[in-house]
PDB file of C-alpha atoms and ligand atoms in Angstrom:
ATOM      1  CA  UNK A   1     -15.602  14.230  35.337  1.00 87.00           C
ATOM      2  CA  UNK A   2     -15.596  14.669  31.564  1.00 91.00           C
ATOM      3  CA  UNK A   3     -18.584  13.133  29.890  1.00 91.00           C
ATOM      4  CA  UNK A   4     -18.227  13.747  26.178  1.00 92.00           C
ATOM      5  CA  UNK A   5     -20.713  12.447  23.674  1.00 95.00           C
ATOM      6  CA  UNK A   6     -18.795   9.807  21.722  1.00 94.00           C
ATOM      7  CA  UNK A   7     -20.065   7.937  18.730  1.00 96.00           C
ATOM      8  CA  UNK A   8     -18.604   6.214  15.712  1.00 95.00           C
ATOM      9  CA  UNK A   9     -18.318   8.481  12.686  1.00 96.00           C
ATOM     10  CA  UNK A  10     -19.086   6.027   9.878  1.00 92.00           C
ATOM     11  CA  UNK A  11     -18.666   8.642   7.165  1.00 94.00           C
ATOM     12  CA  UNK A  12     -15.130   9.540   8.296  1.00 95.00           C
ATOM     13  CA  UNK A  13     -14.324   5.859   8.873  1.00 93.00           C
ATOM     14  CA  UNK A  14     -15.240   5.164   5.265  1.00 88.00           C
ATOM     15  CA  UNK A  15     -13.261   8.216   4.143  1.00 91.00           C
ATOM     16  CA  UNK A  16     -10.198   6.951   6.046  1.00 92.00           C
ATOM     17  CA  UNK A  17     -10.544   3.463   4.527  1.00 88.00           C
ATOM     18  CA  UNK A  18     -10.739   4.919   1.010  1.00 85.00           C
ATOM     19  CA  UNK A  19      -7.797   7.263   1.654  1.00 88.00           C
ATOM     20  CA  UNK A  20      -5.644   4.405   2.968  1.00 87.00           C
ATOM     21  CA  UNK A  21      -6.628   2.114   0.151  1.00 82.00           C
ATOM     22  CA  UNK A  22      -5.831   4.746  -2.459  1.00 79.00           C
ATOM     23  CA  UNK A  23      -2.513   5.636  -0.806  1.00 78.00           C
ATOM     24  CA  UNK A  24      -1.250   2.109  -0.323  1.00 74.00           C
ATOM     25  CA  UNK A  25      -2.845   0.535  -3.378  1.00 67.00           C
ATOM     26  CA  UNK A  26      -0.031  -1.479  -4.934  1.00 55.00           C
ATOM     27  CA  UNK A  27      -1.981  -2.689  -7.882  1.00 59.00           C
ATOM     28  CA  UNK A  28      -2.352  -0.383 -10.845  1.00 68.00           C
ATOM     29  CA  UNK A  29      -4.051  -0.630 -14.194  1.00 73.00           C
ATOM     30  CA  UNK A  30      -0.643  -0.064 -15.824  1.00 81.00           C
ATOM     31  CA  UNK A  31       0.692  -3.530 -15.247  1.00 90.00           C
ATOM     32  CA  UNK A  32      -0.232  -7.049 -14.222  1.00 94.00           C
ATOM     33  CA  UNK A  33       1.006  -8.549 -10.968  1.00 93.00           C
ATOM     34  CA  UNK A  34       2.217 -12.041 -10.179  1.00 95.00           C
ATOM     35  CA  UNK A  35      -0.772 -12.595  -7.915  1.00 94.00           C
ATOM     36  CA  UNK A  36      -3.066 -11.998 -10.904  1.00 95.00           C
ATOM     37  CA  UNK A  37      -1.975 -15.434 -12.133  1.00 97.00           C
ATOM     38  CA  UNK A  38      -2.348 -17.116  -8.752  1.00 96.00           C
ATOM     39  CA  UNK A  39      -5.676 -15.860  -7.418  1.00 95.00           C
ATOM     40  CA  UNK A  40      -9.047 -15.577  -9.163  1.00 95.00           C
ATOM     41  CA  UNK A  41      -8.265 -14.182 -12.646  1.00 96.00           C
ATOM     42  CA  UNK A  42     -11.478 -12.181 -12.656  1.00 94.00           C
ATOM     43  CA  UNK A  43     -10.029  -9.894  -9.994  1.00 93.00           C
ATOM     44  CA  UNK A  44      -7.285  -8.852 -12.406  1.00 94.00           C
ATOM     45  CA  UNK A  45      -9.769  -8.693 -15.263  1.00 94.00           C
ATOM     46  CA  UNK A  46     -12.069  -6.391 -13.255  1.00 91.00           C
ATOM     47  CA  UNK A  47      -9.194  -4.147 -12.272  1.00 90.00           C
ATOM     48  CA  UNK A  48      -7.757  -3.893 -15.773  1.00 92.00           C
ATOM     49  CA  UNK A  49     -11.044  -3.028 -17.395  1.00 91.00           C
ATOM     50  CA  UNK A  50     -11.732  -0.478 -14.662  1.00 87.00           C
ATOM     51  CA  UNK A  51     -14.590  -1.979 -12.689  1.00 86.00           C
ATOM     52  CA  UNK A  52     -14.656   0.008  -9.435  1.00 80.00           C
ATOM     53  CA  UNK A  53     -14.663  -1.543  -5.987  1.00 79.00           C
ATOM     54  CA  UNK A  54     -17.876  -0.066  -4.607  1.00 72.00           C
ATOM     55  CA  UNK A  55     -17.798  -1.556  -1.127  1.00 72.00           C
ATOM     56  CA  UNK A  56     -14.560  -1.305   0.820  1.00 78.00           C
ATOM     57  CA  UNK A  57     -15.014  -3.381   3.982  1.00 81.00           C
ATOM     58  CA  UNK A  58     -13.329  -1.997   7.074  1.00 86.00           C
ATOM     59  CA  UNK A  59     -12.085  -5.486   7.938  1.00 86.00           C
ATOM     60  CA  UNK A  60     -10.292  -5.804   4.598  1.00 84.00           C
ATOM     61  CA  UNK A  61      -8.459  -2.519   5.149  1.00 87.00           C
ATOM     62  CA  UNK A  62      -7.560  -3.422   8.742  1.00 89.00           C
ATOM     63  CA  UNK A  63      -6.270  -6.833   7.619  1.00 87.00           C
ATOM     64  CA  UNK A  64      -4.258  -5.189   4.852  1.00 86.00           C
ATOM     65  CA  UNK A  65      -2.697  -2.706   7.314  1.00 89.00           C
ATOM     66  CA  UNK A  66      -1.774  -5.402   9.830  1.00 91.00           C
ATOM     67  CA  UNK A  67      -0.187  -7.490   7.057  1.00 90.00           C
ATOM     68  CA  UNK A  68       1.732  -4.536   5.600  1.00 89.00           C
ATOM     69  CA  UNK A  69       2.966  -3.381   9.017  1.00 92.00           C
ATOM     70  CA  UNK A  70       4.281  -6.789   9.988  1.00 94.00           C
ATOM     71  CA  UNK A  71       5.898  -7.224   6.570  1.00 93.00           C
ATOM     72  CA  UNK A  72       7.774  -3.968   7.040  1.00 94.00           C
ATOM     73  CA  UNK A  73       8.908  -4.907  10.557  1.00 96.00           C
ATOM     74  CA  UNK A  74      10.470  -8.105   9.210  1.00 97.00           C
ATOM     75  CA  UNK A  75      11.864  -6.448   6.090  1.00 97.00           C
ATOM     76  CA  UNK A  76      13.552  -3.711   8.180  1.00 96.00           C
ATOM     77  CA  UNK A  77      16.193  -6.259   9.215  1.00 97.00           C
ATOM     78  CA  UNK A  78      17.275  -6.834   5.591  1.00 97.00           C
ATOM     79  CA  UNK A  79      19.014  -4.610   3.038  1.00 96.00           C
ATOM     80  CA  UNK A  80      17.439  -5.968  -0.166  1.00 96.00           C
ATOM     81  CA  UNK A  81      13.671  -5.817  -0.023  1.00 96.00           C
ATOM     82  CA  UNK A  82      10.732  -5.331  -2.386  1.00 93.00           C
ATOM     83  CA  UNK A  83      12.906  -6.355  -5.321  1.00 95.00           C
ATOM     84  CA  UNK A  84      10.872  -5.726  -8.452  1.00 94.00           C
ATOM     85  CA  UNK A  85      11.178  -8.314 -11.204  1.00 93.00           C
ATOM     86  CA  UNK A  86       9.466  -8.331 -14.592  1.00 95.00           C
ATOM     87  CA  UNK A  87       8.561 -12.017 -15.011  1.00 96.00           C
ATOM     88  CA  UNK A  88       6.967 -11.511 -18.415  1.00 97.00           C
ATOM     89  CA  UNK A  89       6.392  -8.293 -20.389  1.00 96.00           C
ATOM     90  CA  UNK A  90       4.303  -5.988 -18.174  1.00 95.00           C
ATOM     91  CA  UNK A  91       3.947  -8.657 -15.456  1.00 96.00           C
ATOM     92  CA  UNK A  92       5.562  -7.587 -12.193  1.00 94.00           C
ATOM     93  CA  UNK A  93       6.555  -9.533  -9.083  1.00 95.00           C
ATOM     94  CA  UNK A  94       7.897  -7.881  -5.956  1.00 94.00           C
ATOM     95  CA  UNK A  95      10.082 -10.258  -3.967  1.00 96.00           C
ATOM     96  CA  UNK A  96       9.669  -9.427  -0.276  1.00 97.00           C
ATOM     97  CA  UNK A  97      13.297 -10.137   0.641  1.00 98.00           C
ATOM     98  CA  UNK A  98      16.354 -11.111  -1.372  1.00 97.00           C
ATOM     99  CA  UNK A  99      18.102 -13.059   1.376  1.00 97.00           C
ATOM    100  CA  UNK A 100      20.620 -15.623   0.130  1.00 97.00           C
ATOM    101  CA  UNK A 101      17.556 -16.903  -1.770  1.00 97.00           C
ATOM    102  CA  UNK A 102      14.280 -15.247  -2.820  1.00 98.00           C
ATOM    103  CA  UNK A 103      12.073 -15.019   0.256  1.00 98.00           C
ATOM    104  CA  UNK A 104       8.361 -14.410   0.644  1.00 97.00           C
ATOM    105  CA  UNK A 105       6.731 -13.250   3.863  1.00 97.00           C
ATOM    106  CA  UNK A 106       3.223 -14.325   4.780  1.00 95.00           C
ATOM    107  CA  UNK A 107       1.368 -13.091   7.813  1.00 93.00           C
ATOM    108  CA  UNK A 108      -1.660 -15.154   8.624  1.00 91.00           C
ATOM    109  CA  UNK A 109      -4.308 -15.878  11.203  1.00 87.00           C
ATOM    110  CA  UNK A 110      -4.235 -19.553  10.181  1.00 87.00           C
ATOM    111  CA  UNK A 111      -2.257 -22.047  12.250  1.00 87.00           C
ATOM    112  CA  UNK A 112       1.060 -22.629  10.533  1.00 88.00           C
ATOM    113  CA  UNK A 113       2.877 -25.491  12.247  1.00 89.00           C
ATOM    114  CA  UNK A 114       3.344 -28.117   9.555  1.00 92.00           C
ATOM    115  CA  UNK A 115       3.985 -27.926   5.824  1.00 93.00           C
ATOM    116  CA  UNK A 116       0.429 -29.204   5.245  1.00 94.00           C
ATOM    117  CA  UNK A 117      -0.869 -25.928   6.712  1.00 92.00           C
ATOM    118  CA  UNK A 118       0.826 -23.843   3.996  1.00 95.00           C
ATOM    119  CA  UNK A 119      -1.733 -22.729   1.393  1.00 94.00           C
ATOM    120  CA  UNK A 120      -1.022 -23.565  -2.247  1.00 95.00           C
ATOM    121  CA  UNK A 121      -1.160 -19.875  -3.142  1.00 94.00           C
ATOM    122  CA  UNK A 122       1.865 -19.149  -0.903  1.00 96.00           C
ATOM    123  CA  UNK A 123       3.859 -21.889  -2.617  1.00 96.00           C
ATOM    124  CA  UNK A 124       2.760 -20.758  -6.075  1.00 97.00           C
ATOM    125  CA  UNK A 125       3.834 -17.162  -5.470  1.00 96.00           C
ATOM    126  CA  UNK A 126       7.332 -18.262  -4.545  1.00 97.00           C
ATOM    127  CA  UNK A 127       7.410 -20.816  -7.364  1.00 97.00           C
ATOM    128  CA  UNK A 128       6.509 -18.125  -9.913  1.00 97.00           C
ATOM    129  CA  UNK A 129       9.562 -16.054  -9.031  1.00 97.00           C
ATOM    130  CA  UNK A 130      11.870 -19.079  -8.940  1.00 97.00           C
ATOM    131  CA  UNK A 131      10.576 -20.427 -12.251  1.00 97.00           C
ATOM    132  CA  UNK A 132      11.294 -17.195 -14.096  1.00 97.00           C
ATOM    133  CA  UNK A 133      14.644 -16.628 -12.356  1.00 96.00           C
ATOM    134  CA  UNK A 134      15.748 -20.170 -13.208  1.00 96.00           C
ATOM    135  CA  UNK A 135      16.317 -21.008  -9.522  1.00 97.00           C
ATOM    136  CA  UNK A 136      15.016 -24.015  -7.672  1.00 96.00           C
ATOM    137  CA  UNK A 137      14.631 -22.998  -4.035  1.00 97.00           C
ATOM    138  CA  UNK A 138      13.650 -20.151  -1.767  1.00 98.00           C
ATOM    139  CA  UNK A 139      12.343 -19.391   1.699  1.00 98.00           C
ATOM    140  CA  UNK A 140       8.908 -18.761   3.028  1.00 97.00           C
ATOM    141  CA  UNK A 141       8.661 -16.766   6.246  1.00 97.00           C
ATOM    142  CA  UNK A 142       5.349 -17.350   7.989  1.00 96.00           C
ATOM    143  CA  UNK A 143       4.135 -15.247  10.872  1.00 95.00           C
ATOM    144  CA  UNK A 144       1.106 -16.915  12.409  1.00 92.00           C
ATOM    145  CA  UNK A 145      -0.336 -14.026  14.403  1.00 90.00           C
ATOM    146  CA  UNK A 146      -2.995 -16.179  16.007  1.00 87.00           C
ATOM    147  CA  UNK A 147      -0.547 -18.544  17.723  1.00 90.00           C
ATOM    148  CA  UNK A 148       2.401 -16.077  17.691  1.00 92.00           C
ATOM    149  CA  UNK A 149       4.663 -18.376  15.689  1.00 93.00           C
ATOM    150  CA  UNK A 150       7.377 -17.140  13.333  1.00 96.00           C
ATOM    151  CA  UNK A 151       8.966 -19.774  11.075  1.00 96.00           C
ATOM    152  CA  UNK A 152      11.268 -19.956   8.061  1.00 98.00           C
ATOM    153  CA  UNK A 153      10.500 -22.759   5.601  1.00 98.00           C
ATOM    154  CA  UNK A 154      12.870 -24.143   2.980  1.00 98.00           C
ATOM    155  CA  UNK A 155      10.925 -24.627  -0.232  1.00 98.00           C
ATOM    156  CA  UNK A 156      12.663 -26.589  -3.000  1.00 98.00           C
ATOM    157  CA  UNK A 157      11.301 -27.694  -6.362  1.00 97.00           C
ATOM    158  CA  UNK A 158      12.444 -30.095  -9.062  1.00 97.00           C
ATOM    159  CA  UNK A 159      13.446 -28.332 -12.297  1.00 96.00           C
ATOM    160  CA  UNK A 160      10.765 -30.245 -14.208  1.00 97.00           C
ATOM    161  CA  UNK A 161       8.039 -29.050 -11.797  1.00 96.00           C
ATOM    162  CA  UNK A 162       9.051 -25.424 -12.186  1.00 97.00           C
ATOM    163  CA  UNK A 163       9.269 -25.653 -15.972  1.00 97.00           C
ATOM    164  CA  UNK A 164       5.755 -27.080 -16.055  1.00 97.00           C
ATOM    165  CA  UNK A 165       4.492 -24.383 -13.679  1.00 97.00           C
ATOM    166  CA  UNK A 166       6.130 -21.698 -15.821  1.00 98.00           C
ATOM    167  CA  UNK A 167       4.211 -22.977 -18.844  1.00 98.00           C
ATOM    168  CA  UNK A 168       0.972 -22.889 -16.835  1.00 97.00           C
ATOM    169  CA  UNK A 169       1.632 -19.284 -15.795  1.00 98.00           C
ATOM    170  CA  UNK A 170       2.441 -18.294 -19.376  1.00 98.00           C
ATOM    171  CA  UNK A 171      -0.843 -19.804 -20.485  1.00 97.00           C
ATOM    172  CA  UNK A 172      -2.810 -18.084 -17.699  1.00 97.00           C
ATOM    173  CA  UNK A 173      -1.188 -14.765 -18.607  1.00 98.00           C
ATOM    174  CA  UNK A 174      -2.007 -15.118 -22.293  1.00 97.00           C
ATOM    175  CA  UNK A 175      -5.627 -15.943 -21.512  1.00 97.00           C
ATOM    176  CA  UNK A 176      -5.934 -13.062 -19.070  1.00 97.00           C
ATOM    177  CA  UNK A 177      -4.458 -10.514 -21.487  1.00 97.00           C
ATOM    178  CA  UNK A 178      -6.719 -11.753 -24.290  1.00 97.00           C
ATOM    179  CA  UNK A 179      -9.784 -11.548 -22.052  1.00 96.00           C
ATOM    180  CA  UNK A 180      -8.917  -7.957 -21.079  1.00 96.00           C
ATOM    181  CA  UNK A 181      -8.233  -6.953 -24.695  1.00 96.00           C
ATOM    182  CA  UNK A 182     -11.540  -8.451 -25.820  1.00 96.00           C
ATOM    183  CA  UNK A 183     -13.415  -7.348 -22.684  1.00 93.00           C
ATOM    184  CA  UNK A 184     -14.783 -10.837 -22.361  1.00 93.00           C
ATOM    185  CA  UNK A 185     -14.164 -13.017 -19.308  1.00 91.00           C
ATOM    186  CA  UNK A 186     -15.776 -16.219 -20.583  1.00 90.00           C
ATOM    187  CA  UNK A 187     -12.411 -17.944 -21.136  1.00 91.00           C
ATOM    188  CA  UNK A 188     -11.311 -17.298 -17.535  1.00 93.00           C
ATOM    189  CA  UNK A 189     -11.873 -19.806 -14.762  1.00 91.00           C
ATOM    190  CA  UNK A 190     -13.171 -18.044 -11.632  1.00 92.00           C
ATOM    191  CA  UNK A 191     -12.003 -19.244  -8.225  1.00 92.00           C
ATOM    192  CA  UNK A 192     -15.301 -19.038  -6.405  1.00 89.00           C
ATOM    193  CA  UNK A 193     -13.795 -20.068  -3.072  1.00 90.00           C
ATOM    194  CA  UNK A 194     -12.303 -16.569  -2.999  1.00 91.00           C
ATOM    195  CA  UNK A 195     -15.621 -14.781  -3.557  1.00 88.00           C
ATOM    196  CA  UNK A 196     -16.418 -14.480   0.158  1.00 84.00           C
ATOM    197  CA  UNK A 197     -13.422 -12.213   0.830  1.00 83.00           C
ATOM    198  CA  UNK A 198     -13.226 -10.590  -2.604  1.00 87.00           C
ATOM    199  CA  UNK A 199     -13.509  -6.792  -2.704  1.00 84.00           C
ATOM    200  CA  UNK A 200     -15.541  -6.974  -5.902  1.00 86.00           C
ATOM    201  CA  UNK A 201     -17.973  -9.284  -4.172  1.00 80.00           C
ATOM    202  CA  UNK A 202     -20.752 -11.108  -5.869  1.00 75.00           C
ATOM    203  CA  UNK A 203     -22.766  -7.856  -6.048  1.00 76.00           C
ATOM    204  CA  UNK A 204     -20.226  -6.125  -8.288  1.00 79.00           C
ATOM    205  CA  UNK A 205     -18.380  -8.931 -10.043  1.00 85.00           C
ATOM    206  CA  UNK A 206     -19.515  -8.999 -13.685  1.00 83.00           C
ATOM    207  CA  UNK A 207     -19.633 -12.798 -13.616  1.00 82.00           C
ATOM    208  CA  UNK A 208     -22.324 -12.827 -10.942  1.00 77.00           C
ATOM    209  CA  UNK A 209     -24.082  -9.795 -12.359  1.00 75.00           C
ATOM    210  CA  UNK A 210     -24.375 -11.667 -15.655  1.00 76.00           C
ATOM    211  CA  UNK A 211     -25.600 -14.815 -13.902  1.00 73.00           C
ATOM    212  CA  UNK A 212     -28.288 -12.758 -12.167  1.00 70.00           C
ATOM    213  CA  UNK A 213     -29.113 -10.829 -15.355  1.00 68.00           C
ATOM    214  CA  UNK A 214     -28.175  -7.510 -13.748  1.00 63.00           C
ATOM    215  CA  UNK A 215     -27.609  -4.794 -16.366  1.00 61.00           C
ATOM    216  CA  UNK A 216     -24.045  -3.341 -16.382  1.00 55.00           C
TER     217      UNK A 216
HETATM  218  S1  LIG B   1     -16.359 -12.182  -6.841  1.00 87.27           S
HETATM  219 FE1  LIG B   1     -15.469 -14.221  -7.061  1.00 87.27          FE
HETATM  220  S2  LIG B   1     -15.398 -14.605  -9.263  1.00 87.27           S
HETATM  221 FE2  LIG B   1     -15.678 -12.398  -8.979  1.00 87.27          FE
HETATM  222  S3  LIG B   1     -13.598 -11.530  -8.983  1.00 87.27           S
HETATM  223 FE3  LIG B   1     -14.141 -11.948  -6.865  1.00 87.27          FE
HETATM  224  S4  LIG B   1     -13.320 -13.974  -6.450  1.00 87.27           S
HETATM  225 FE4  LIG B   1     -13.429 -13.746  -8.656  1.00 87.27          FE
END
């Protein structure tokens, strides 16, 4: 019977994670993304000023791959996917599916049975596209991989709500661009609830390094 010596090769595992991340990295320093205005603005700030991600957790890469794979499996059934829209100059949104309405796909390990389960960030991402397209409704496809539940949600907004949200996004974008130009993040409001899963992490994020008096 074969009895090979088998052990985990951490060096090659890390190399694979970095290769995958580099290959599939959607975010570039050339443009801003819609999510930059939805999630912690310091993530976009860090990326745009070139702060490297030093630690690349295996779990983050695995989660990313699972999400991307399932996205593609759903998108394969549709002709118009990954539709790129420039919401504001140099600010890109990729709509997952152009069905009869803009449609976003979200794969999640959270239970997704009632509208109360839907995170605000999912709603805001769809709202951003609708607000700039001048449309009032779209679909959210949720694939809850924990409970194996696939649902399509109708999401409709009042015109006034979307106009107000558009103004908020314009303001966030202006502040973010200014912060990047001036290389100063003091005007940005961090979303510390995201720190636990953030690739910059509190070790590398300049906000926390400054709080701890760590030299750049
Ligand atoms: S560590 Fe926290 S504050 Fe810093 S970029 Fe990440 S989420 Fe934002």
